[in-house]
Amino acid sequence: PAYCGLDAVYASAPHITFDDSSRFVFLSDCHRGDNSPADAFAQNEELFLATLQRYYRRGYTYVEVGDGDDLWLNRNLDAVQAAHPRVFELLHAFHDEQRLHLIEGNHECGGPPGGTKDDMPVHQGLVFDHATRHQRVFVVHGHQEDLPNAKWADFTRFWVRSVWSPLARSCLGVRLRPTGTGEPPAGFIGQAMRWIYAQRKQVARGLEAWADARRVTTICAHTHRPACANYGAAPYFNTGSCVSPGYLTGLELERGVISLVKWSMGTFPGGGGMRAERQLLAAPRALCLFP
C-alpha cells in the first residue's frame, strides 16, 4: 500500500507534548564525516556551531531530523566524533538538559545498534501533541518515501560505500560534495547531480502528498530542499540541509509560529570578528491554522 513506510513510523512514533511557550529548532542533513574530502559538513562546521550555540543560549530544544552523521561514507561513528568533538559536546549539553531529540536518517541506518548514538536516544520519528488544542506535528526524516533509500537501502548503501566513498575521498571529493539547492557544475558530475535533484523533487512531492492525504502537519528533511507550507495547501515543511556551501537552513517553532530560516556567516557591525546571521526565507506561519 502507498506510504506504508511513513504510516508505520507515524503509528509507532513516541509522542511529545508541547504548547505555545515551547521553543524548537529543527535542523537536518549535516552529514558529519571524518574531515576528509568526503566530509560535506566540514565547510560549515563553524557556522553550525555558532548557530546551535545561539539556540542553546536562548533555551530552544534541538531536533535533528536525520542524517546528522554520515554512517554510509563513514562506517565508524568514533571517527566522526574524533573529527567533530565540539559538535558532540554541544549535543550532550542539550541532552543533559533534556532539550535534544535525534531522528534517524537513511545515512544513519546500519549505524550503532540499540537505538542510541553516543548514549543519546535516536527515534525513527516523533509526534508532537499540542497540550491544549487537537493538533499533531509529525517529524520524520522522509527517506521512507524514497525507493532507493527505503526498499533498496542495502544496495544503495553498498554502492555509496564501495563506489561513491572512494571517489569522494579522492581529489574529486570537493566537487562531489552535496550542494543543496544550488546550481550543479558543468559536465558529467553536473548531469549526475541534476538527476539527483530531479529524484529529490519527486520524493518531496511524495512527502507532500502523504501530509495532504493524512491531514497531518509534517516536518521532513532528506531532500535538502527547504519548504514552508502555505495556508490551505498541503501541511508539509522541510528543513533543507546544513551542507550547502556557506549557509544552512532550518525551521523554528516558537510561540505557536513556525518559520523557515537561513543562517550564514557575517561580520559584527564595525568589524571585530564573525557571527552567524539569521534570515527569514518565508513569512512565518501560525501553526494553529494547519491541521
XYZ file of N, CA, C and O in Angstrom, residues 34-42 73 165 167-178:
92
model
N 34.529 12.630 8.569
C 35.810 12.450 9.257
C 36.838 13.514 8.868
O 38.037 13.317 9.025
N 36.358 14.638 8.330
C 37.237 15.746 7.906
C 38.059 15.405 6.665
O 39.003 16.131 6.332
N 37.711 14.346 5.977
C 38.341 14.027 4.699
C 37.649 14.847 3.613
O 36.663 15.543 3.876
N 38.133 14.796 2.352
C 37.426 15.499 1.281
C 35.969 15.076 1.118
O 35.175 15.814 0.534
N 35.613 13.900 1.647
C 34.229 13.432 1.551
C 33.322 14.067 2.601
O 32.102 13.866 2.553
N 33.886 14.818 3.538
C 33.108 15.380 4.644
C 32.455 16.688 4.210
O 33.065 17.756 4.245
N 31.180 16.617 3.819
C 30.459 17.809 3.361
C 30.172 18.778 4.503
O 29.906 19.958 4.271
N 30.191 18.284 5.730
C 29.878 19.124 6.886
C 31.030 20.051 7.266
O 30.806 21.139 7.811
N 32.256 19.636 6.977
C 33.430 20.366 7.481
C 33.413 21.834 7.079
O 33.792 22.706 7.862
N 29.188 6.861 4.336
C 30.549 7.200 3.922
C 31.564 6.886 5.020
O 32.738 6.658 4.740
N 32.145 6.510 -2.012
C 33.077 6.903 -0.960
C 34.514 7.032 -1.464
O 35.186 8.032 -1.186
N 35.534 7.713 -4.459
C 35.586 8.891 -5.315
C 35.572 10.175 -4.484
O 36.332 11.116 -4.743
N 34.704 10.201 -3.477
C 34.568 11.403 -2.655
C 35.823 11.687 -1.854
O 36.101 12.849 -1.521
N 36.583 10.654 -1.535
C 37.811 10.843 -0.762
C 39.020 11.145 -1.651
O 40.096 11.418 -1.142
N 38.806 11.094 -2.965
C 39.894 11.375 -3.895
C 40.000 12.878 -4.137
O 39.344 13.690 -3.482
N 40.805 13.250 -5.124
C 40.962 14.664 -5.465
C 39.673 15.265 -6.009
O 39.530 16.487 -6.096
N 38.703 14.408 -6.381
C 37.407 14.896 -6.858
C 36.441 15.176 -5.713
O 35.320 15.637 -5.941
N 36.869 14.914 -4.481
C 35.970 14.963 -3.339
C 35.204 16.260 -3.195
O 33.995 16.264 -2.948
N 35.885 17.394 -3.338
C 35.229 18.679 -3.152
C 34.124 18.885 -4.188
O 33.032 19.363 -3.884
N 34.376 18.478 -5.441
C 33.375 18.645 -6.489
C 32.195 17.692 -6.322
O 31.115 17.940 -6.848
N 32.396 16.609 -5.599
C 31.329 15.633 -5.412
C 30.476 15.919 -4.186
O 29.502 15.217 -3.943
N 30.824 16.942 -3.423
C 30.042 17.242 -2.230
C 28.633 17.690 -2.603
O 28.435 18.337 -3.625
N 27.641 17.370 -1.751
C 26.294 17.897 -1.990
C 26.320 19.416 -2.010
O 27.058 20.050 -1.265
